[in-house]
PDB file of N, CA, C and O in Angstrom:
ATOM      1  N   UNK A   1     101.718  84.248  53.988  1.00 69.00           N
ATOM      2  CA  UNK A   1     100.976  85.370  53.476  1.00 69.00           C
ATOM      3  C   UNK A   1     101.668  85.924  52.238  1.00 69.00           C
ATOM      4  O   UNK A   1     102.898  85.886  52.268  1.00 69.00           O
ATOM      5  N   UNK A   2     101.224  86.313  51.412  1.00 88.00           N
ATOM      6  CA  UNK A   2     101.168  86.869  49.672  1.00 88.00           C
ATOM      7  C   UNK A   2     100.738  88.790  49.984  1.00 88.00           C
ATOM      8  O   UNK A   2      99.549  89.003  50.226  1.00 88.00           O
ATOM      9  N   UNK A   3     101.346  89.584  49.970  1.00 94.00           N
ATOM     10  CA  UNK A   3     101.271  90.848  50.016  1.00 94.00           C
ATOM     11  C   UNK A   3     101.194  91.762  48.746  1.00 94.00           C
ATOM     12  O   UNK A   3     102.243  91.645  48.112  1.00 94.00           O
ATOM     13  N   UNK A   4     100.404  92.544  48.214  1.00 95.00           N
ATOM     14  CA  UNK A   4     100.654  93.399  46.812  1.00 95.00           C
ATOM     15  C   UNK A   4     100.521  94.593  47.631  1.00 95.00           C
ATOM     16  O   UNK A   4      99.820  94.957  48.575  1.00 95.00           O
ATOM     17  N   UNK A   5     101.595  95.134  46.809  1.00 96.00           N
ATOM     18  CA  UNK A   5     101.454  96.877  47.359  1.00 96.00           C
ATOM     19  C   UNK A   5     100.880  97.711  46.268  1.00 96.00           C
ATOM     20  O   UNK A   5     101.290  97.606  45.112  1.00 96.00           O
ATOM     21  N   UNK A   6      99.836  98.630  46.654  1.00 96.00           N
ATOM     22  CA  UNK A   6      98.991  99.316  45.476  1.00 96.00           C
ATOM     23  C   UNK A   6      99.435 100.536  46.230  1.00 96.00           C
ATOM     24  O   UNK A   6      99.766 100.757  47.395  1.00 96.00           O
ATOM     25  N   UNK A   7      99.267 101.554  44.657  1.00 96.00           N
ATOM     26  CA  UNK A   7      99.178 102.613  44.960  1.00 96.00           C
ATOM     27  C   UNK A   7      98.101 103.490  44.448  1.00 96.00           C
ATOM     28  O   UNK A   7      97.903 103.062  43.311  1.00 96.00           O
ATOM     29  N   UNK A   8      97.345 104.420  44.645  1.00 96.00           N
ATOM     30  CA  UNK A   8      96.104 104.919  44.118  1.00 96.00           C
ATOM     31  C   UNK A   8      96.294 106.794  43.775  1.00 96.00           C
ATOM     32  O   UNK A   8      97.049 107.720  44.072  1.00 96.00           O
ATOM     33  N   UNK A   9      95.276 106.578  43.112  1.00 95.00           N
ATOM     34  CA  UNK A   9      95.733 108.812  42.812  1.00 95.00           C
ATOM     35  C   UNK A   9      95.272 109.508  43.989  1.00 95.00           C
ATOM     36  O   UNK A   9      95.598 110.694  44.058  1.00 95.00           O
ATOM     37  N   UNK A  10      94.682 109.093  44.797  1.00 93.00           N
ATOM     38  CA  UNK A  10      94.484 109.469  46.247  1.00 93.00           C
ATOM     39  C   UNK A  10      95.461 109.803  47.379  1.00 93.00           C
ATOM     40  O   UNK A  10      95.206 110.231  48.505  1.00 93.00           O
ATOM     41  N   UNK A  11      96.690 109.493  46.791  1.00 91.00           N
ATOM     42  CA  UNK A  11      97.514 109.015  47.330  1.00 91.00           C
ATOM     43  C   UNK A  11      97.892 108.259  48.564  1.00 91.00           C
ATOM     44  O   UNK A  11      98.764 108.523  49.392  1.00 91.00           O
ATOM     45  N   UNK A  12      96.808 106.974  48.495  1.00 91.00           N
ATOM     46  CA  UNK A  12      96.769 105.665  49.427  1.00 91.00           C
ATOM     47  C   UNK A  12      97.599 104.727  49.141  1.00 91.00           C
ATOM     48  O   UNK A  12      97.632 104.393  47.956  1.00 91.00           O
ATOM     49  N   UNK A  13      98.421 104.092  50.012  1.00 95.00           N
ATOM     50  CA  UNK A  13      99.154 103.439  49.653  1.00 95.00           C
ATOM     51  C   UNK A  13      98.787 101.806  50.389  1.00 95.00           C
ATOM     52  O   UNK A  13      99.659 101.631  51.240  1.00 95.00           O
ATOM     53  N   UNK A  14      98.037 100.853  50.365  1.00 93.00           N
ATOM     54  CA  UNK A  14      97.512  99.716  50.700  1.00 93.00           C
ATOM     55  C   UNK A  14      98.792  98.355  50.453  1.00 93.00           C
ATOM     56  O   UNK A  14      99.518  98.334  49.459  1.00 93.00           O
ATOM     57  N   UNK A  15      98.841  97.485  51.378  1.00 95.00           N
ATOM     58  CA  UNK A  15      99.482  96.342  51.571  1.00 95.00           C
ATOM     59  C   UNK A  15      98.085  95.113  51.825  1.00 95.00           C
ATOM     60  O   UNK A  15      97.541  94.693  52.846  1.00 95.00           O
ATOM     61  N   UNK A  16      97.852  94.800  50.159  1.00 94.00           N
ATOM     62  CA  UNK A  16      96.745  93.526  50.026  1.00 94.00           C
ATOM     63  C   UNK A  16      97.162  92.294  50.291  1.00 94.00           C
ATOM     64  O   UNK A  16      97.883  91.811  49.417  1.00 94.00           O
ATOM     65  N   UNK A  17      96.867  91.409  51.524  1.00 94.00           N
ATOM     66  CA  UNK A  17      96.815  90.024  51.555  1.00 94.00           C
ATOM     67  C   UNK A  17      96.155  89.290  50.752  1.00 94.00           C
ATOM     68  O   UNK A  17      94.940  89.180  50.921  1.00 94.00           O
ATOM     69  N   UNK A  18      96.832  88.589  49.649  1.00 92.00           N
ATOM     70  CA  UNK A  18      95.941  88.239  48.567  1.00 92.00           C
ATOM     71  C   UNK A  18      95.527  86.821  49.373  1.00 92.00           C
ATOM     72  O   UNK A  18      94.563  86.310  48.802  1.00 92.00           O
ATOM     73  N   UNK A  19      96.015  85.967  50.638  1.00 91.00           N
ATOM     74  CA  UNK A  19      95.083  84.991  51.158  1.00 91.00           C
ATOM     75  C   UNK A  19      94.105  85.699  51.721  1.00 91.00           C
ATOM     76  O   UNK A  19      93.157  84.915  51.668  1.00 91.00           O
ATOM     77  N   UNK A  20      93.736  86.646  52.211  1.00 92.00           N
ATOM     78  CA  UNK A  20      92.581  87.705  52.403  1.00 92.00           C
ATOM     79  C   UNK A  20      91.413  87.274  51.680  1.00 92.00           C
ATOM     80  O   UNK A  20      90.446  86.560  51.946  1.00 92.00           O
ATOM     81  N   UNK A  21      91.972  88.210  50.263  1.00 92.00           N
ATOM     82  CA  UNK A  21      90.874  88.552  49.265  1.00 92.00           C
ATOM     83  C   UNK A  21      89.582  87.288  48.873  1.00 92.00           C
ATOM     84  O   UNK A  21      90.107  86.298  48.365  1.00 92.00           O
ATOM     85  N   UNK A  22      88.029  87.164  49.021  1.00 92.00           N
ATOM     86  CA  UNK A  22      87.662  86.234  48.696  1.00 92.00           C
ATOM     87  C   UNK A  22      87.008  86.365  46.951  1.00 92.00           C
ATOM     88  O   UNK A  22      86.840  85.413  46.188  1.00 92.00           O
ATOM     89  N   UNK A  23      86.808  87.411  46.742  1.00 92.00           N
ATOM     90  CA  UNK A  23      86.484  87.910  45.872  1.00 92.00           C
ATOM     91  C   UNK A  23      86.505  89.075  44.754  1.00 92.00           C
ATOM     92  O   UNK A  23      85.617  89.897  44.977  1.00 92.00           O
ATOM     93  N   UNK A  24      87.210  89.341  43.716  1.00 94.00           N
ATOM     94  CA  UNK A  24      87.560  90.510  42.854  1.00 94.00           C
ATOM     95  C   UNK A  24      86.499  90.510  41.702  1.00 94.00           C
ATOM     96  O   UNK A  24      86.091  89.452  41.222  1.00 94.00           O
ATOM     97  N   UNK A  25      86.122  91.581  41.330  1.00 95.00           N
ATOM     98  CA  UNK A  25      85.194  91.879  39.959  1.00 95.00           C
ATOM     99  C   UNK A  25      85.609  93.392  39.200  1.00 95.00           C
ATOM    100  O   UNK A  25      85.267  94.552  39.429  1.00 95.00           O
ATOM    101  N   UNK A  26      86.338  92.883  38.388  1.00 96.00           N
ATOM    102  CA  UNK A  26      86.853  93.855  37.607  1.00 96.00           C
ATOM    103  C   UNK A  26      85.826  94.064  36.150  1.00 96.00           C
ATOM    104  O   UNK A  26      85.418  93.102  35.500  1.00 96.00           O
ATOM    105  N   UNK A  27      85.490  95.651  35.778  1.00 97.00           N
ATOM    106  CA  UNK A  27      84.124  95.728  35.097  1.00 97.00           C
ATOM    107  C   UNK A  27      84.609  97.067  34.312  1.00 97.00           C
ATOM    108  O   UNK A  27      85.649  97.724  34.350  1.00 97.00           O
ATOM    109  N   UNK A  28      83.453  97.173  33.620  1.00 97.00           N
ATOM    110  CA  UNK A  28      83.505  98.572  32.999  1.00 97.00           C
ATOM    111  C   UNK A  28      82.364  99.295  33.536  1.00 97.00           C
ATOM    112  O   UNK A  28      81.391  98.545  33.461  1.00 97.00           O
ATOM    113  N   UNK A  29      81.994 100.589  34.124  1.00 96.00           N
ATOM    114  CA  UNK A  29      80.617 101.369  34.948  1.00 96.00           C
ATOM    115  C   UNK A  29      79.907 101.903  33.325  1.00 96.00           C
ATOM    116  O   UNK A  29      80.206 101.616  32.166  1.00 96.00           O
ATOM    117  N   UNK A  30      79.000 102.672  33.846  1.00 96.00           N
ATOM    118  CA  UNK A  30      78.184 102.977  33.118  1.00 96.00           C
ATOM    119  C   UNK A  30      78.546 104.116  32.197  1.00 96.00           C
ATOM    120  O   UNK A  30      78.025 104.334  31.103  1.00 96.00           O
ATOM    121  N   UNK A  31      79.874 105.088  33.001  1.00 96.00           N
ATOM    122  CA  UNK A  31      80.626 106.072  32.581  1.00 96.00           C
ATOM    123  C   UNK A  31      81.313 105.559  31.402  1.00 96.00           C
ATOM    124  O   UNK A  31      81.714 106.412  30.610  1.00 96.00           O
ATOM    125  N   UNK A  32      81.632 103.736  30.996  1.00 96.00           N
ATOM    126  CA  UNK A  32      82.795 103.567  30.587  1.00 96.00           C
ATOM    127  C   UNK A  32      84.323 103.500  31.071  1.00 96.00           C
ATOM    128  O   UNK A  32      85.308 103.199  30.397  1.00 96.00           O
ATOM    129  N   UNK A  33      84.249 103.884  32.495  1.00 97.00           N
ATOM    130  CA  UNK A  33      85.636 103.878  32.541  1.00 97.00           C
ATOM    131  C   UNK A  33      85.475 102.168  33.834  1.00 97.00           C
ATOM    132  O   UNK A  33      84.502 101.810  34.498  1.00 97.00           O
ATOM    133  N   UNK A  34      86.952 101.493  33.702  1.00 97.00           N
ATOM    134  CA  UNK A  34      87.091 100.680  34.516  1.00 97.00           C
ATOM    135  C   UNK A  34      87.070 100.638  35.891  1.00 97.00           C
ATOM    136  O   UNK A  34      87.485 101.632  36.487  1.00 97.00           O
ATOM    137  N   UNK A  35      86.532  99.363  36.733  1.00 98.00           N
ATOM    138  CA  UNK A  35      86.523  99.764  38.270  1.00 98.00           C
ATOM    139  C   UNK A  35      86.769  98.121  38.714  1.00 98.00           C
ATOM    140  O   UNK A  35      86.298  97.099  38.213  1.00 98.00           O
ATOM    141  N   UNK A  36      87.440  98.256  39.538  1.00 97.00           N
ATOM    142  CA  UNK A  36      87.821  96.954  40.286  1.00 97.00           C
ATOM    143  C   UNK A  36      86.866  96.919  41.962  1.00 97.00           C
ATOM    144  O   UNK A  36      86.594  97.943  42.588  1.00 97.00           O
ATOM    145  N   UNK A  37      86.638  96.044  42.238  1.00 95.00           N
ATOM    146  CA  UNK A  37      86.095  95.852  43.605  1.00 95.00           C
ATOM    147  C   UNK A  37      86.563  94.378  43.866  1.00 95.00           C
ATOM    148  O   UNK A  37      86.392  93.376  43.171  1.00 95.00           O
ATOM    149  N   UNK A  38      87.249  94.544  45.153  1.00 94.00           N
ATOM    150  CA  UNK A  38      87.548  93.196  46.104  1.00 94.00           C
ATOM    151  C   UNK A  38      86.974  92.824  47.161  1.00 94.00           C
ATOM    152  O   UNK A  38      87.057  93.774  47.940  1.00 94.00           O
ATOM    153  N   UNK A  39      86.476  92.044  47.605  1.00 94.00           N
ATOM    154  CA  UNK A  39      85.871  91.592  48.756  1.00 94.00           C
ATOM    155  C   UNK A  39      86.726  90.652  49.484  1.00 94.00           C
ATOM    156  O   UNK A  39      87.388  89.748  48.975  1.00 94.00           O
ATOM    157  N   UNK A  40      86.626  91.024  51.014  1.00 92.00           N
ATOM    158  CA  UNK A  40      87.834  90.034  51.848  1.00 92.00           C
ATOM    159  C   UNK A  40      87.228  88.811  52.510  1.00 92.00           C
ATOM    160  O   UNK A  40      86.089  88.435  52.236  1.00 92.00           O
ATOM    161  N   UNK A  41      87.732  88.417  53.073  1.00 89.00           N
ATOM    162  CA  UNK A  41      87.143  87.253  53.790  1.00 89.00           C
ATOM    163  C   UNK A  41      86.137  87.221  55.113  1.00 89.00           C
ATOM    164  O   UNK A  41      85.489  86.404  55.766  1.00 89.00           O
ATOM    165  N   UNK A  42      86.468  88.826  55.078  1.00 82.00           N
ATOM    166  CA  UNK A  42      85.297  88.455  56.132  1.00 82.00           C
ATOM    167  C   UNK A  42      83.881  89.012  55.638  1.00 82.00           C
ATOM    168  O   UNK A  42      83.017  89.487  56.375  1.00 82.00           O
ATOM    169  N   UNK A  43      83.818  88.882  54.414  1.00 72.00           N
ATOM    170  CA  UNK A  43      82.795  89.064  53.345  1.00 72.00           C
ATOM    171  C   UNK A  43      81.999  90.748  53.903  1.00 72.00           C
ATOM    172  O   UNK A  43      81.011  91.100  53.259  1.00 72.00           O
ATOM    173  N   UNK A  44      82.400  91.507  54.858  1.00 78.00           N
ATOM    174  CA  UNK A  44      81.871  92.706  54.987  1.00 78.00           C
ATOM    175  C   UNK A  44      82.236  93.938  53.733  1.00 78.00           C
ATOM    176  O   UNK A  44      83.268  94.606  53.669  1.00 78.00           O
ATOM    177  N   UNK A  45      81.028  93.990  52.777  1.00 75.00           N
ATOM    178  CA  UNK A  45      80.867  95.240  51.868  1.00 75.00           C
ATOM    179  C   UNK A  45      81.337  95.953  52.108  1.00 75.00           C
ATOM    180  O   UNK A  45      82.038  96.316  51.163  1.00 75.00           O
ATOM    181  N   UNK A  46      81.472  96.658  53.109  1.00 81.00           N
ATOM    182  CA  UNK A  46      81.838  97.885  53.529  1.00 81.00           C
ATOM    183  C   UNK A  46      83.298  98.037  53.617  1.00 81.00           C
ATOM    184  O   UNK A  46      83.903  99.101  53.481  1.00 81.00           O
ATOM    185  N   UNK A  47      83.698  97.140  53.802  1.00 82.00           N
ATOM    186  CA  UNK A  47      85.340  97.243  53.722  1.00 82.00           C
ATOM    187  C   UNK A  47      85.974  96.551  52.690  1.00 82.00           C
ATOM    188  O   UNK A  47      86.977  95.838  52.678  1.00 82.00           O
ATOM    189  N   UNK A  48      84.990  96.993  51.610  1.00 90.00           N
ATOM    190  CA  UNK A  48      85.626  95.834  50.266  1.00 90.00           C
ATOM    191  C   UNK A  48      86.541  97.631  49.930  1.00 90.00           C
ATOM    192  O   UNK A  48      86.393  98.794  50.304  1.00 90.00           O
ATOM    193  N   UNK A  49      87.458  96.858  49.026  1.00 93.00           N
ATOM    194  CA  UNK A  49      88.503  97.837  48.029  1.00 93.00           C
ATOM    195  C   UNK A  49      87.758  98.069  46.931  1.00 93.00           C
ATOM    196  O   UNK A  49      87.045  97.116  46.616  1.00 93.00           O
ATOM    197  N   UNK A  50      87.677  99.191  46.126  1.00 95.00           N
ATOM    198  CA  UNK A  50      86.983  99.957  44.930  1.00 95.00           C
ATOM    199  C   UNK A  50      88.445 101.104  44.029  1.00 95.00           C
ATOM    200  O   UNK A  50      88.778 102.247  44.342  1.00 95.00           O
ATOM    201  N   UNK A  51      88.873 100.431  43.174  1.00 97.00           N
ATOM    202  CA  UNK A  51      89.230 101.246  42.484  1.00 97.00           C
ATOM    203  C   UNK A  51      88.627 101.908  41.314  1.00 97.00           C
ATOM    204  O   UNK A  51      87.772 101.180  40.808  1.00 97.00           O
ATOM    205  N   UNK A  52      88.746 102.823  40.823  1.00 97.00           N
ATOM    206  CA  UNK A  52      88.256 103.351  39.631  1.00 97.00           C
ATOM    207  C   UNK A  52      89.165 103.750  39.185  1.00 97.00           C
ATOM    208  O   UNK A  52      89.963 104.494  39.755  1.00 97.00           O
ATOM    209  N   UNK A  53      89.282 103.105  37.425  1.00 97.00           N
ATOM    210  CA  UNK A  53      90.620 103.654  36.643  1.00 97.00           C
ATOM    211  C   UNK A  53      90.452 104.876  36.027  1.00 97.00           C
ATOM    212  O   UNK A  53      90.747 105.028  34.841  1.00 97.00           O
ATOM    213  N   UNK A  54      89.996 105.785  36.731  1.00 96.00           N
ATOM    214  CA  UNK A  54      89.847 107.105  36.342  1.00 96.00           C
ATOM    215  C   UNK A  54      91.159 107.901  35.531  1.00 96.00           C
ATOM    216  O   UNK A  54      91.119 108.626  34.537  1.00 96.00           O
ATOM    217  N   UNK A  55      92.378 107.444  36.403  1.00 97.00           N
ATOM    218  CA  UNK A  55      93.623 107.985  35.267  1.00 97.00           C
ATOM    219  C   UNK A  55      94.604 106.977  35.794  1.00 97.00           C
ATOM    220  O   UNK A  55      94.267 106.048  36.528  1.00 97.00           O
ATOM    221  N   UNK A  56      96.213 107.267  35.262  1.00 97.00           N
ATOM    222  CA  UNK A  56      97.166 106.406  34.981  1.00 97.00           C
ATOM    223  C   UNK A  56      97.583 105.792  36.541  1.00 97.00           C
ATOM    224  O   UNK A  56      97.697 104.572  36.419  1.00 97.00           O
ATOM    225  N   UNK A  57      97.789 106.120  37.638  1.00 97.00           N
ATOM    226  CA  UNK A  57      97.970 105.493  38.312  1.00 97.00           C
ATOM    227  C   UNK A  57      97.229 104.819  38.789  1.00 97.00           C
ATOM    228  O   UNK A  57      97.831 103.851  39.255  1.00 97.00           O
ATOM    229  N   UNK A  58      95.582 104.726  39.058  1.00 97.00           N
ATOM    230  CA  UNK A  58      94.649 103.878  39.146  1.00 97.00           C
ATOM    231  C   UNK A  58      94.516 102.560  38.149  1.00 97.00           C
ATOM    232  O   UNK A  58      94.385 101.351  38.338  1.00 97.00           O
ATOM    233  N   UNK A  59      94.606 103.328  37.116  1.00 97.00           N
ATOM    234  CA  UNK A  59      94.527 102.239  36.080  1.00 97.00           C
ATOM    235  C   UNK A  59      95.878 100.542  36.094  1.00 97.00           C
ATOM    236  O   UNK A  59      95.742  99.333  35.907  1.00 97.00           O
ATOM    237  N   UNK A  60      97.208 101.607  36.475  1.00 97.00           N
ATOM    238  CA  UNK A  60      98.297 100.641  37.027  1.00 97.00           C
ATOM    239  C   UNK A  60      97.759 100.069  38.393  1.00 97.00           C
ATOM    240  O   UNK A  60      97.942  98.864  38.219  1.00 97.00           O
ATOM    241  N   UNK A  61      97.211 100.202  39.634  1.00 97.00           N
ATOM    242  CA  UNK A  61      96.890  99.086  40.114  1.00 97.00           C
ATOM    243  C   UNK A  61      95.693  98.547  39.930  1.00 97.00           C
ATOM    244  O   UNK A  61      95.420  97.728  40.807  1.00 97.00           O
ATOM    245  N   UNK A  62      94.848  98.700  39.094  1.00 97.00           N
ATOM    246  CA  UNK A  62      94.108  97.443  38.995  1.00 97.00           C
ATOM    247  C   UNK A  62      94.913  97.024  37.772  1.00 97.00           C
ATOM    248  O   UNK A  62      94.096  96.876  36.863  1.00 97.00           O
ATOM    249  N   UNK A  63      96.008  96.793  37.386  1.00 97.00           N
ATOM    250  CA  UNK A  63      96.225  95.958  36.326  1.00 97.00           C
ATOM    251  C   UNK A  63      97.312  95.295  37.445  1.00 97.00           C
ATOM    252  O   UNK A  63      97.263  94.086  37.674  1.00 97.00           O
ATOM    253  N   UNK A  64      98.135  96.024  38.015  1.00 96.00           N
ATOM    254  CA  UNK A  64      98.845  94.942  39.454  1.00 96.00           C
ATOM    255  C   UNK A  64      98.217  94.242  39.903  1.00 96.00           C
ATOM    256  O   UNK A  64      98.712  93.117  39.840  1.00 96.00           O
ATOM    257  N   UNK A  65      96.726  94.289  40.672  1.00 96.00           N
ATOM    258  CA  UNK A  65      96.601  93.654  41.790  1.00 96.00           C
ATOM    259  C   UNK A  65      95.652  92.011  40.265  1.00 96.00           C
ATOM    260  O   UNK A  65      95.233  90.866  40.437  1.00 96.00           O
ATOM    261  N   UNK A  66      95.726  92.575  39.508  1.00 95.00           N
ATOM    262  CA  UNK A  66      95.115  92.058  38.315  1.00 95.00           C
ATOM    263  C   UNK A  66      96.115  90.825  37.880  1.00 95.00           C
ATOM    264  O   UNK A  66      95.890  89.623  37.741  1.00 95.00           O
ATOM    265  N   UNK A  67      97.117  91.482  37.747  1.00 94.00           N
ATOM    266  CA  UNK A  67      98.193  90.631  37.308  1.00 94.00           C
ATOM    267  C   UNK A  67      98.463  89.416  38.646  1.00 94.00           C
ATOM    268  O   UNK A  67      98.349  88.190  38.655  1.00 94.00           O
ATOM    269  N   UNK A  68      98.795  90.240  39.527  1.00 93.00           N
ATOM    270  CA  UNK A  68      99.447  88.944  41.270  1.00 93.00           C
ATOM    271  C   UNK A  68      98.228  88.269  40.985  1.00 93.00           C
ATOM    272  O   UNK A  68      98.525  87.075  40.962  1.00 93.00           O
ATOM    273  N   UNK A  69      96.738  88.431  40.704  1.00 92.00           N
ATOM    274  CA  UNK A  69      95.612  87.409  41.180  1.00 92.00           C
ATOM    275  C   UNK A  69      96.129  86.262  39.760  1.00 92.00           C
ATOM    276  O   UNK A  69      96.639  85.163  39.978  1.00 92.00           O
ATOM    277  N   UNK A  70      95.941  86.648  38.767  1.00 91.00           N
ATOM    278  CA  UNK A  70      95.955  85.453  37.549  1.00 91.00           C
ATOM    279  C   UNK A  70      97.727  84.716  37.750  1.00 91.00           C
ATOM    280  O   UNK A  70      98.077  83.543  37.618  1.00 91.00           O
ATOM    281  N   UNK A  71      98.270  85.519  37.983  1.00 88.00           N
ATOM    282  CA  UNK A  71      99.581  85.018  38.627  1.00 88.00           C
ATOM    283  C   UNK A  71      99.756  83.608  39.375  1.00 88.00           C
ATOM    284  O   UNK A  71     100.502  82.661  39.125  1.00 88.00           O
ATOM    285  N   UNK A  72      98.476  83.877  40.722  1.00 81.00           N
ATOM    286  CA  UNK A  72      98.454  83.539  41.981  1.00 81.00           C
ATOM    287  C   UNK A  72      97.245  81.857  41.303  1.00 81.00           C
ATOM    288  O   UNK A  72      97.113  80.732  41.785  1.00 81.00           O
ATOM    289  N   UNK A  73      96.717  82.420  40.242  1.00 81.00           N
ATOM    290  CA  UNK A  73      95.445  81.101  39.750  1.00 81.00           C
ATOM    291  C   UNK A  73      96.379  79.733  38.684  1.00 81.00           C
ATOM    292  O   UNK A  73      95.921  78.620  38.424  1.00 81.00           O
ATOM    293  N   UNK A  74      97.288  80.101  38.392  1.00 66.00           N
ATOM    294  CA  UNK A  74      98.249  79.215  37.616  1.00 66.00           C
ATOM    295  C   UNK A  74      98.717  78.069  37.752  1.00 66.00           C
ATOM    296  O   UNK A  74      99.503  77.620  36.918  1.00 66.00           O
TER     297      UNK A  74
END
């Protein structure tokens, strides 16, 4: 198992199994600002991850969990 630790302005602190993850889509919303969504393997929506880079610590983990995935594709 492959673990990333995120941290969010919520102050959530998540331990991602990146053999988990089946799916990430990192975008820009309609606001303009950035949003990440992951989907796991057991393909249930509802428990996918949603960040929004609303400010600086959001914005640092979707560029972490951003970085371990292209990392992890090499």
């Amino acid at each position: 198992m492959h673990f990333v630790k995120l941290e969010t302005s919520d102050d959530d602190r998540r331990w991602i199994n990146l053999h988990q993850v089946s799916r990430v889509t990192i975008g820009i919303d309609e606001s303009g600002v950035e949003v990440l969504v992951a989907i796991f393997a057991d393909g249930d929506v509802n428990d996918s991850l949603k960040i929004r880079g609303t400010d600086e610590i959001n914005k640092q983990a979707i560029v972490k969990l951003e970085r371990e995935l292209n990392h992890r594709c090499e």
